[in-house]
Amino acid sequence: MQVQLLYPVSRPRRLRANKLVRDAVAETSLSPGAFIMPIFVKDGVDREPIGSMPGYFRWPVGDALVKHVEEALGLGVDKFILFGVLPDDLKDPEGKASYDPQGVVPRAIRLLKEVFGDKILLFADVCLCEYTDHGHCGVVVGDGKRWRVDNDKTIAIYAREAVVYADAGVDFVAPSGMMDGQVRAIRQALDAAGYQDVGIMAYSAKYASAFYGPFRTAASSAPKFGDRRTYQMDPRNSREAVKEVMLDLEEGADIVMVKPALAYLDVIRLVKDSFPWSPLAAYSVSGEYSMVKAAAKMGYLDERLIALEVLFGIKRAGADLILTYYALDAAKWLGEGTPF
Ligand code: PBG
């Protein structure tokens, strides 16, 4: 049977005819201002390449780090999140080094804020996995055979850690441990210490993901036994993400996050649609970065095109901010125009 068309057939291709018209009707835009660039900081004198993340380094707190941030600023990247990397001999079961005011993260915050002030927005990851000798994100009770991560002991330590970062001058703390009530505990501690203006970016829907592999090598934070499935989310769930985000918003989160990004674009969309009034960050994690790096090195795909397609995809899914190891490269590439 022939369908009788009342109007001449629509021709969507008219809107794709050339770059100018494609740009004119593009629904999604992306600029370096959306990026939050992760920075690993450590003690020492030289920057160290991270084997599992080609092109990425651990930075000592000093001039080279300042230059690194300066380069980013020159490209329009002005948001950074700090992760501390510690040698094993400074770790203990409770991650006490996490709230040492002379620790590597507070020192990096002080240095960067002293040099750049309000030109940069500085975030610091609040967790224990980089500081505990067992590598879990909280205090472990029991032994290697029968153990659990104690929720409430852990969030009390997160609160101390957050206040130390606030003392150092951080703009936002970013709790990533997926303990219940962590945002509330941190908010109360910050307020009690007079830091009403320090914000919280909560890793709200953080999944127990194998995509964190390269990061754990970078930060030497892999759990020595067991896994993180009793605190991080089950990859099979998305409605549960709405609950996690809702709780964090009630507890006082200023920005919420979905992590990882690429395998969780539906979750990003769901969270954005459920809480359209809340700023939403998505973390394109280490495995997403290293996968593209490895495939590009093999010549299987075009690094620039893939990285930008992925970042636009995350933005299109509903993320306002994107934590990405491609921040510097993508800022450069975007400066040359979009490739679509
Ligand atoms: C710490 C933390 C992790 C990441 C960010 N913060 C590791 C983990 O949960 O094991 C992962 C980041 C990445 O893979 O890029 N809790």
Tab-separated table of C-alpha atoms and ligand atoms in Angstrom:
chain	number	residue	atom	x	y	z
A	1	MET	CA	0.000	0.000	0.000
A	2	GLN	CA	1.252	3.462	-0.927
A	3	VAL	CA	1.258	6.120	1.791
A	4	GLN	CA	-0.065	9.377	0.417
A	5	LEU	CA	2.181	12.249	1.579
A	6	LEU	CA	0.394	15.528	2.125
A	7	TYR	CA	3.615	17.518	2.166
A	8	PRO	CA	6.823	17.170	0.209
A	9	VAL	CA	9.090	14.741	2.020
A	10	SER	CA	11.172	16.367	4.725
A	11	ARG	CA	14.865	16.505	3.953
A	12	PRO	CA	16.887	16.411	7.204
A	13	ARG	CA	20.040	16.331	5.128
A	14	ARG	CA	19.555	20.039	4.357
A	15	LEU	CA	20.676	20.670	7.937
A	16	ARG	CA	23.803	18.585	7.446
A	17	ALA	CA	24.892	20.004	4.124
A	18	ASN	CA	27.999	21.758	5.406
A	19	LYS	CA	29.862	22.527	8.596
A	20	LEU	CA	28.310	25.980	8.907
A	21	VAL	CA	24.750	24.721	8.955
A	22	ARG	CA	25.674	21.761	11.192
A	23	ASP	CA	27.201	24.152	13.695
A	24	ALA	CA	24.131	26.387	13.452
A	25	VAL	CA	21.765	23.600	14.506
A	26	ALA	CA	24.048	21.636	16.855
A	27	GLU	CA	22.171	20.831	20.068
A	28	THR	CA	25.188	20.367	22.318
A	29	SER	CA	28.106	22.633	23.010
A	30	LEU	CA	31.286	21.871	24.880
A	31	SER	CA	33.998	24.182	26.098
A	32	PRO	CA	37.026	23.768	28.384
A	33	GLY	CA	35.055	25.532	31.130
A	34	ALA	CA	33.114	22.292	31.578
A	35	PHE	CA	36.223	20.305	32.409
A	36	ILE	CA	37.557	19.424	35.825
A	37	MET	CA	41.093	18.151	35.382
A	38	PRO	CA	42.338	15.506	37.843
A	39	ILE	CA	45.839	16.069	39.228
A	40	PHE	CA	47.817	13.474	41.168
A	41	VAL	CA	50.159	14.986	43.737
A	42	LYS	CA	52.964	13.272	45.640
A	43	ASP	CA	56.165	13.926	47.552
A	44	GLY	CA	59.460	14.023	45.697
A	45	VAL	CA	61.348	16.182	43.241
A	46	ASP	CA	60.456	15.004	39.739
A	47	ARG	CA	57.162	14.336	38.062
A	48	GLU	CA	56.571	10.621	37.521
A	49	PRO	CA	54.881	9.167	34.451
A	50	ILE	CA	51.973	6.868	35.270
A	51	GLY	CA	52.449	3.607	33.401
A	52	SER	CA	48.760	2.694	33.314
A	53	MET	CA	47.776	6.147	32.047
A	54	PRO	CA	50.040	7.184	29.153
A	55	GLY	CA	50.621	10.940	29.054
A	56	TYR	CA	49.613	11.382	32.702
A	57	PHE	CA	51.920	12.171	35.617
A	58	ARG	CA	52.192	12.349	39.390
A	59	TRP	CA	53.346	15.837	40.364
A	60	PRO	CA	55.465	16.913	43.307
A	61	VAL	CA	54.194	20.040	45.074
A	62	GLY	CA	56.402	22.685	43.469
A	63	ASP	CA	57.219	24.790	40.418
A	64	ALA	CA	56.497	22.112	37.817
A	65	LEU	CA	52.989	21.676	39.215
A	66	VAL	CA	52.447	25.438	39.033
A	67	LYS	CA	53.602	25.438	35.385
A	68	HIS	CA	51.277	22.528	34.638
A	69	VAL	CA	48.293	24.440	36.018
A	70	GLU	CA	49.417	27.574	34.192
A	71	GLU	CA	49.422	25.676	30.900
A	72	ALA	CA	45.905	24.430	31.597
A	73	LEU	CA	44.713	27.944	32.424
A	74	GLY	CA	46.145	29.169	29.140
A	75	LEU	CA	43.876	26.669	27.392
A	76	GLY	CA	40.772	27.653	29.354
A	77	VAL	CA	40.878	24.773	31.843
A	78	ASP	CA	40.426	26.372	35.265
A	79	LYS	CA	38.959	23.595	37.426
A	80	PHE	CA	41.121	20.966	39.050
A	81	ILE	CA	40.626	18.061	41.434
A	82	LEU	CA	43.500	16.848	43.563
A	83	PHE	CA	44.329	13.269	44.509
A	84	GLY	CA	47.099	12.459	46.958
A	85	VAL	CA	49.539	9.645	46.299
A	86	LEU	CA	51.354	8.242	49.314
A	87	PRO	CA	54.245	5.830	49.786
A	88	ASP	CA	53.193	2.636	51.596
A	89	ASP	CA	55.167	3.431	54.745
A	90	LEU	CA	52.920	6.447	55.448
A	91	LYS	CA	49.747	4.366	55.320
A	92	ASP	CA	47.948	2.810	58.283
A	93	PRO	CA	44.661	0.959	58.888
A	94	GLU	CA	42.677	4.151	59.532
A	95	GLY	CA	44.247	6.382	56.903
A	96	LYS	CA	45.400	8.971	59.444
A	97	ALA	CA	47.610	10.665	56.849
A	98	SER	CA	44.400	11.808	55.151
A	99	TYR	CA	43.949	14.556	57.733
A	100	ASP	CA	47.580	15.578	58.186
A	101	PRO	CA	47.674	19.355	57.571
A	102	GLN	CA	51.221	18.873	56.232
A	103	GLY	CA	50.061	16.132	53.869
A	104	VAL	CA	50.645	16.376	50.167
A	105	VAL	CA	47.095	17.480	49.284
A	106	PRO	CA	46.831	20.376	51.804
A	107	ARG	CA	50.284	21.553	50.685
A	108	ALA	CA	49.219	21.459	47.043
A	109	ILE	CA	46.021	23.364	47.863
A	110	ARG	CA	47.973	26.074	49.694
A	111	LEU	CA	50.523	26.422	46.903
A	112	LEU	CA	47.976	26.578	44.076
A	113	LYS	CA	45.676	28.964	45.927
A	114	GLU	CA	48.607	31.193	46.825
A	115	VAL	CA	49.715	31.400	43.191
A	116	PHE	CA	46.364	31.396	41.372
A	117	GLY	CA	43.815	32.555	43.974
A	118	ASP	CA	40.353	32.871	42.484
A	119	LYS	CA	41.588	32.225	38.941
A	120	ILE	CA	41.137	28.521	39.612
A	121	LEU	CA	38.378	26.455	41.156
A	122	LEU	CA	39.994	23.816	43.285
A	123	PHE	CA	38.410	20.528	44.334
A	124	ALA	CA	39.945	17.859	46.560
A	125	ASP	CA	38.918	14.205	46.655
A	126	VAL	CA	37.944	13.096	50.160
A	127	CYS	CA	38.493	9.391	50.668
A	128	LEU	CA	40.707	6.989	52.569
A	129	CYS	CA	41.774	4.472	49.922
A	130	GLU	CA	44.947	6.422	49.084
A	131	TYR	CA	45.834	6.507	52.799
A	132	THR	CA	44.895	3.109	54.255
A	133	ASP	CA	47.368	0.218	54.214
A	134	HIS	CA	44.576	-2.188	53.152
A	135	GLY	CA	43.389	0.094	50.343
A	136	HIS	CA	39.706	0.232	51.320
A	137	CYS	CA	37.862	3.544	51.312
A	138	GLY	CA	37.089	3.317	55.013
A	139	VAL	CA	38.017	1.808	58.351
A	140	VAL	CA	37.991	-1.980	58.191
A	141	VAL	CA	36.816	-3.922	61.219
A	142	GLY	CA	37.397	-7.667	61.556
A	143	ASP	CA	40.210	-9.576	59.895
A	144	GLY	CA	41.057	-10.439	56.304
A	145	LYS	CA	38.567	-13.332	56.352
A	146	ARG	CA	35.552	-11.726	57.994
A	147	TRP	CA	35.629	-7.991	57.625
A	148	ARG	CA	33.467	-5.026	56.850
A	149	VAL	CA	33.997	-1.346	56.314
A	150	ASP	CA	32.628	0.557	59.321
A	151	ASN	CA	30.423	3.318	57.985
A	152	ASP	CA	30.225	5.710	60.900
A	153	LYS	CA	33.863	5.498	62.003
A	154	THR	CA	34.760	6.273	58.405
A	155	ILE	CA	32.589	9.329	57.902
A	156	ALA	CA	33.998	10.879	61.082
A	157	ILE	CA	37.454	10.662	59.469
A	158	TYR	CA	36.164	12.052	56.156
A	159	ALA	CA	34.842	15.035	58.124
A	160	ARG	CA	38.290	15.698	59.616
A	161	GLU	CA	39.923	15.332	56.212
A	162	ALA	CA	37.435	17.776	54.668
A	163	VAL	CA	38.095	20.393	57.350
A	164	VAL	CA	41.863	20.086	56.792
A	165	TYR	CA	41.345	20.729	53.066
A	166	ALA	CA	39.081	23.667	53.886
A	167	ASP	CA	41.753	25.047	56.236
A	168	ALA	CA	44.176	24.867	53.336
A	169	GLY	CA	41.821	26.885	51.142
A	170	VAL	CA	40.042	24.406	48.879
A	171	ASP	CA	36.861	25.570	47.121
A	172	PHE	CA	35.048	22.218	47.039
A	173	VAL	CA	35.583	18.928	48.798
A	174	ALA	CA	34.574	15.825	46.877
A	175	PRO	CA	33.721	12.794	49.018
A	176	SER	CA	34.172	9.652	46.915
A	177	GLY	CA	33.969	6.842	49.471
A	178	MET	CA	30.257	5.992	49.063
A	179	MET	CA	29.654	5.774	52.819
A	180	ASP	CA	26.092	6.514	53.948
A	181	GLY	CA	25.691	9.950	55.479
A	182	GLN	CA	29.120	11.157	54.352
A	183	VAL	CA	27.791	14.381	52.852
A	184	ARG	CA	25.853	15.276	55.995
A	185	ALA	CA	28.849	14.525	58.251
A	186	ILE	CA	31.140	16.666	56.103
A	187	ARG	CA	28.625	19.517	55.784
A	188	GLN	CA	28.149	19.633	59.565
A	189	ALA	CA	31.899	19.572	60.220
A	190	LEU	CA	32.587	22.303	57.652
A	191	ASP	CA	29.832	24.504	59.066
A	192	ALA	CA	31.001	23.943	62.639
A	193	ALA	CA	34.497	25.022	61.612
A	194	GLY	CA	33.165	28.178	59.955
A	195	TYR	CA	33.488	26.955	56.365
A	196	GLN	CA	29.923	27.665	55.220
A	197	ASP	CA	31.314	28.781	51.856
A	198	VAL	CA	33.245	25.623	51.072
A	199	GLY	CA	31.126	23.487	48.753
A	200	ILE	CA	30.605	19.764	48.386
A	201	MET	CA	30.726	17.917	45.100
A	202	ALA	CA	29.448	14.469	46.030
A	203	TYR	CA	30.367	11.316	44.168
A	204	SER	CA	26.721	10.310	44.576
A	205	ALA	CA	26.217	7.487	42.102
A	206	LYS	CA	29.610	5.855	42.065
A	207	TYR	CA	29.637	2.343	40.711
A	208	ALA	CA	31.847	-0.605	41.675
A	209	SER	CA	33.632	-0.463	38.345
A	210	ALA	CA	36.567	-2.205	36.724
A	211	PHE	CA	37.126	1.052	34.828
A	212	TYR	CA	39.016	2.365	37.904
A	213	GLY	CA	41.883	-0.071	37.326
A	214	PRO	CA	44.463	2.380	35.916
A	215	PHE	CA	43.695	4.959	38.648
A	216	ARG	CA	44.349	2.434	41.371
A	217	THR	CA	47.750	1.780	39.872
A	218	ALA	CA	48.326	5.533	39.609
A	219	ALA	CA	47.318	6.238	43.221
A	220	SER	CA	48.390	2.840	44.620
A	221	SER	CA	44.943	2.539	46.137
A	222	ALA	CA	43.766	-0.930	45.089
A	223	PRO	CA	42.179	-2.918	47.952
A	224	LYS	CA	44.568	-5.583	49.276
A	225	PHE	CA	41.657	-7.975	49.897
A	226	GLY	CA	38.041	-8.147	48.795
A	227	ASP	CA	36.478	-5.490	46.608
A	228	ARG	CA	34.381	-2.345	46.952
A	229	ARG	CA	30.994	-3.903	46.237
A	230	THR	CA	29.635	-3.383	49.765
A	231	TYR	CA	29.871	0.369	49.361
A	232	GLN	CA	30.036	1.272	45.660
A	233	MET	CA	26.942	0.741	43.507
A	234	ASP	CA	25.992	-2.338	41.528
A	235	PRO	CA	26.473	-1.696	37.778
A	236	ARG	CA	23.094	-3.289	37.110
A	237	ASN	CA	21.176	-0.499	38.840
A	238	SER	CA	20.048	2.895	37.622
A	239	ARG	CA	16.919	3.716	39.669
A	240	GLU	CA	19.048	3.297	42.781
A	241	ALA	CA	21.187	6.162	41.479
A	242	VAL	CA	18.177	8.458	41.840
A	243	LYS	CA	17.939	7.477	45.509
A	244	GLU	CA	21.654	8.043	46.119
A	245	VAL	CA	21.539	11.456	44.465
A	246	MET	CA	18.382	12.417	46.338
A	247	LEU	CA	19.982	11.546	49.673
A	248	ASP	CA	23.124	13.519	48.875
A	249	LEU	CA	21.095	16.562	47.848
A	250	GLU	CA	19.096	16.329	51.077
A	251	GLU	CA	22.333	16.072	53.037
A	252	GLY	CA	23.655	19.235	51.454
A	253	ALA	CA	25.567	18.336	48.295
A	254	ASP	CA	26.036	21.339	46.007
A	255	ILE	CA	27.063	19.343	42.942
A	256	VAL	CA	26.278	15.660	42.421
A	257	MET	CA	28.165	13.175	40.296
A	258	VAL	CA	27.739	10.027	38.264
A	259	LYS	CA	30.829	7.866	37.855
A	260	PRO	CA	32.036	6.300	35.555
A	261	ALA	CA	30.545	8.131	32.569
A	262	LEU	CA	30.813	6.189	29.321
A	263	ALA	CA	29.093	2.974	30.399
A	264	TYR	CA	26.567	4.969	32.458
A	265	LEU	CA	25.181	7.551	30.023
A	266	ASP	CA	21.646	6.395	30.835
A	267	VAL	CA	22.285	7.132	34.511
A	268	ILE	CA	23.563	10.615	33.674
A	269	ARG	CA	20.381	11.275	31.670
A	270	LEU	CA	18.145	9.832	34.394
A	271	VAL	CA	19.773	11.891	37.146
A	272	LYS	CA	19.654	15.071	35.049
A	273	ASP	CA	15.967	14.574	34.289
A	274	SER	CA	15.170	13.691	37.910
A	275	PHE	CA	16.998	16.713	39.382
A	276	PRO	CA	17.203	19.266	36.574
A	277	TRP	CA	17.888	22.046	39.105
A	278	SER	CA	21.068	20.435	40.424
A	279	PRO	CA	24.456	20.839	38.802
A	280	LEU	CA	25.610	17.425	37.626
A	281	ALA	CA	29.168	16.241	37.104
A	282	ALA	CA	30.184	13.047	35.325
A	283	TYR	CA	33.564	11.414	35.838
A	284	SER	CA	35.093	9.938	32.720
A	285	VAL	CA	37.399	7.653	34.654
A	286	SER	CA	40.887	6.313	34.163
A	287	GLY	CA	39.823	3.176	32.289
A	288	GLU	CA	37.914	5.264	29.768
A	289	TYR	CA	41.060	7.312	29.154
A	290	SER	CA	43.508	4.432	29.001
A	291	MET	CA	41.282	2.401	26.704
A	292	VAL	CA	41.302	5.174	24.098
A	293	LYS	CA	45.045	5.753	24.586
A	294	ALA	CA	45.809	2.069	24.037
A	295	ALA	CA	43.578	1.702	20.991
A	296	ALA	CA	45.011	4.893	19.483
A	297	LYS	CA	48.539	3.642	20.045
A	298	MET	CA	47.641	0.464	18.195
A	299	GLY	CA	46.320	2.567	15.333
A	300	TYR	CA	42.809	1.141	15.754
A	301	LEU	CA	41.139	4.517	16.087
A	302	ASP	CA	41.686	8.261	15.881
A	303	GLU	CA	42.396	9.549	19.388
A	304	ARG	CA	41.199	13.105	18.837
A	305	LEU	CA	37.935	12.139	17.157
A	306	ILE	CA	37.138	9.431	19.690
A	307	ALA	CA	37.971	11.542	22.742
A	308	LEU	CA	35.837	14.445	21.529
A	309	GLU	CA	32.953	12.182	20.502
A	310	VAL	CA	32.961	10.618	23.967
A	311	LEU	CA	33.104	14.002	25.733
A	312	PHE	CA	30.277	15.407	23.602
A	313	GLY	CA	28.316	12.231	24.341
A	314	ILE	CA	28.697	12.734	28.079
A	315	LYS	CA	27.647	16.374	27.745
A	316	ARG	CA	24.685	15.439	25.523
A	317	ALA	CA	23.590	12.857	28.105
A	318	GLY	CA	23.131	15.686	30.608
A	319	ALA	CA	26.402	16.354	32.421
A	320	ASP	CA	27.170	19.999	33.208
A	321	LEU	CA	30.738	19.307	34.301
A	322	ILE	CA	33.062	16.534	33.169
A	323	LEU	CA	35.993	15.205	35.127
A	324	THR	CA	38.356	14.015	32.417
A	325	TYR	CA	42.003	13.108	31.935
A	326	TYR	CA	41.581	14.459	28.414
A	327	ALA	CA	40.987	17.992	29.728
A	328	LEU	CA	44.248	19.451	28.370
A	329	ASP	CA	44.170	17.678	25.004
A	330	ALA	CA	40.463	18.275	24.510
A	331	ALA	CA	40.874	21.972	25.303
A	332	LYS	CA	43.581	22.166	22.630
A	333	TRP	CA	41.473	20.259	20.109
A	334	LEU	CA	38.354	22.322	20.821
A	335	GLY	CA	40.438	25.428	20.202
A	336	GLU	CA	40.876	24.173	16.637
A	337	GLY	CA	37.097	23.864	16.252
A	338	THR	CA	34.753	20.926	16.612
A	339	PRO	CA	35.446	18.057	14.226
A	340	PHE	CA	31.799	17.262	13.394
B	1	PBG	C1	38.854	7.115	45.452
B	1	PBG	C2	38.652	7.317	44.013
B	1	PBG	C3	38.755	6.392	42.966
B	1	PBG	C4	38.570	7.098	41.793
B	1	PBG	C5	38.344	8.415	42.146
B	1	PBG	N1	38.370	8.528	43.531
B	1	PBG	C6	39.116	4.962	42.967
B	1	PBG	C7	38.224	3.919	43.486
B	1	PBG	O1	37.089	4.143	43.918
B	1	PBG	O2	38.728	2.806	43.508
B	1	PBG	C8	38.640	6.526	40.413
B	1	PBG	C9	39.006	7.496	39.358
B	1	PBG	C10	39.404	6.906	38.068
B	1	PBG	O3	39.400	5.692	37.842
B	1	PBG	O4	39.747	7.719	37.200
B	1	PBG	N2	37.837	6.502	46.125
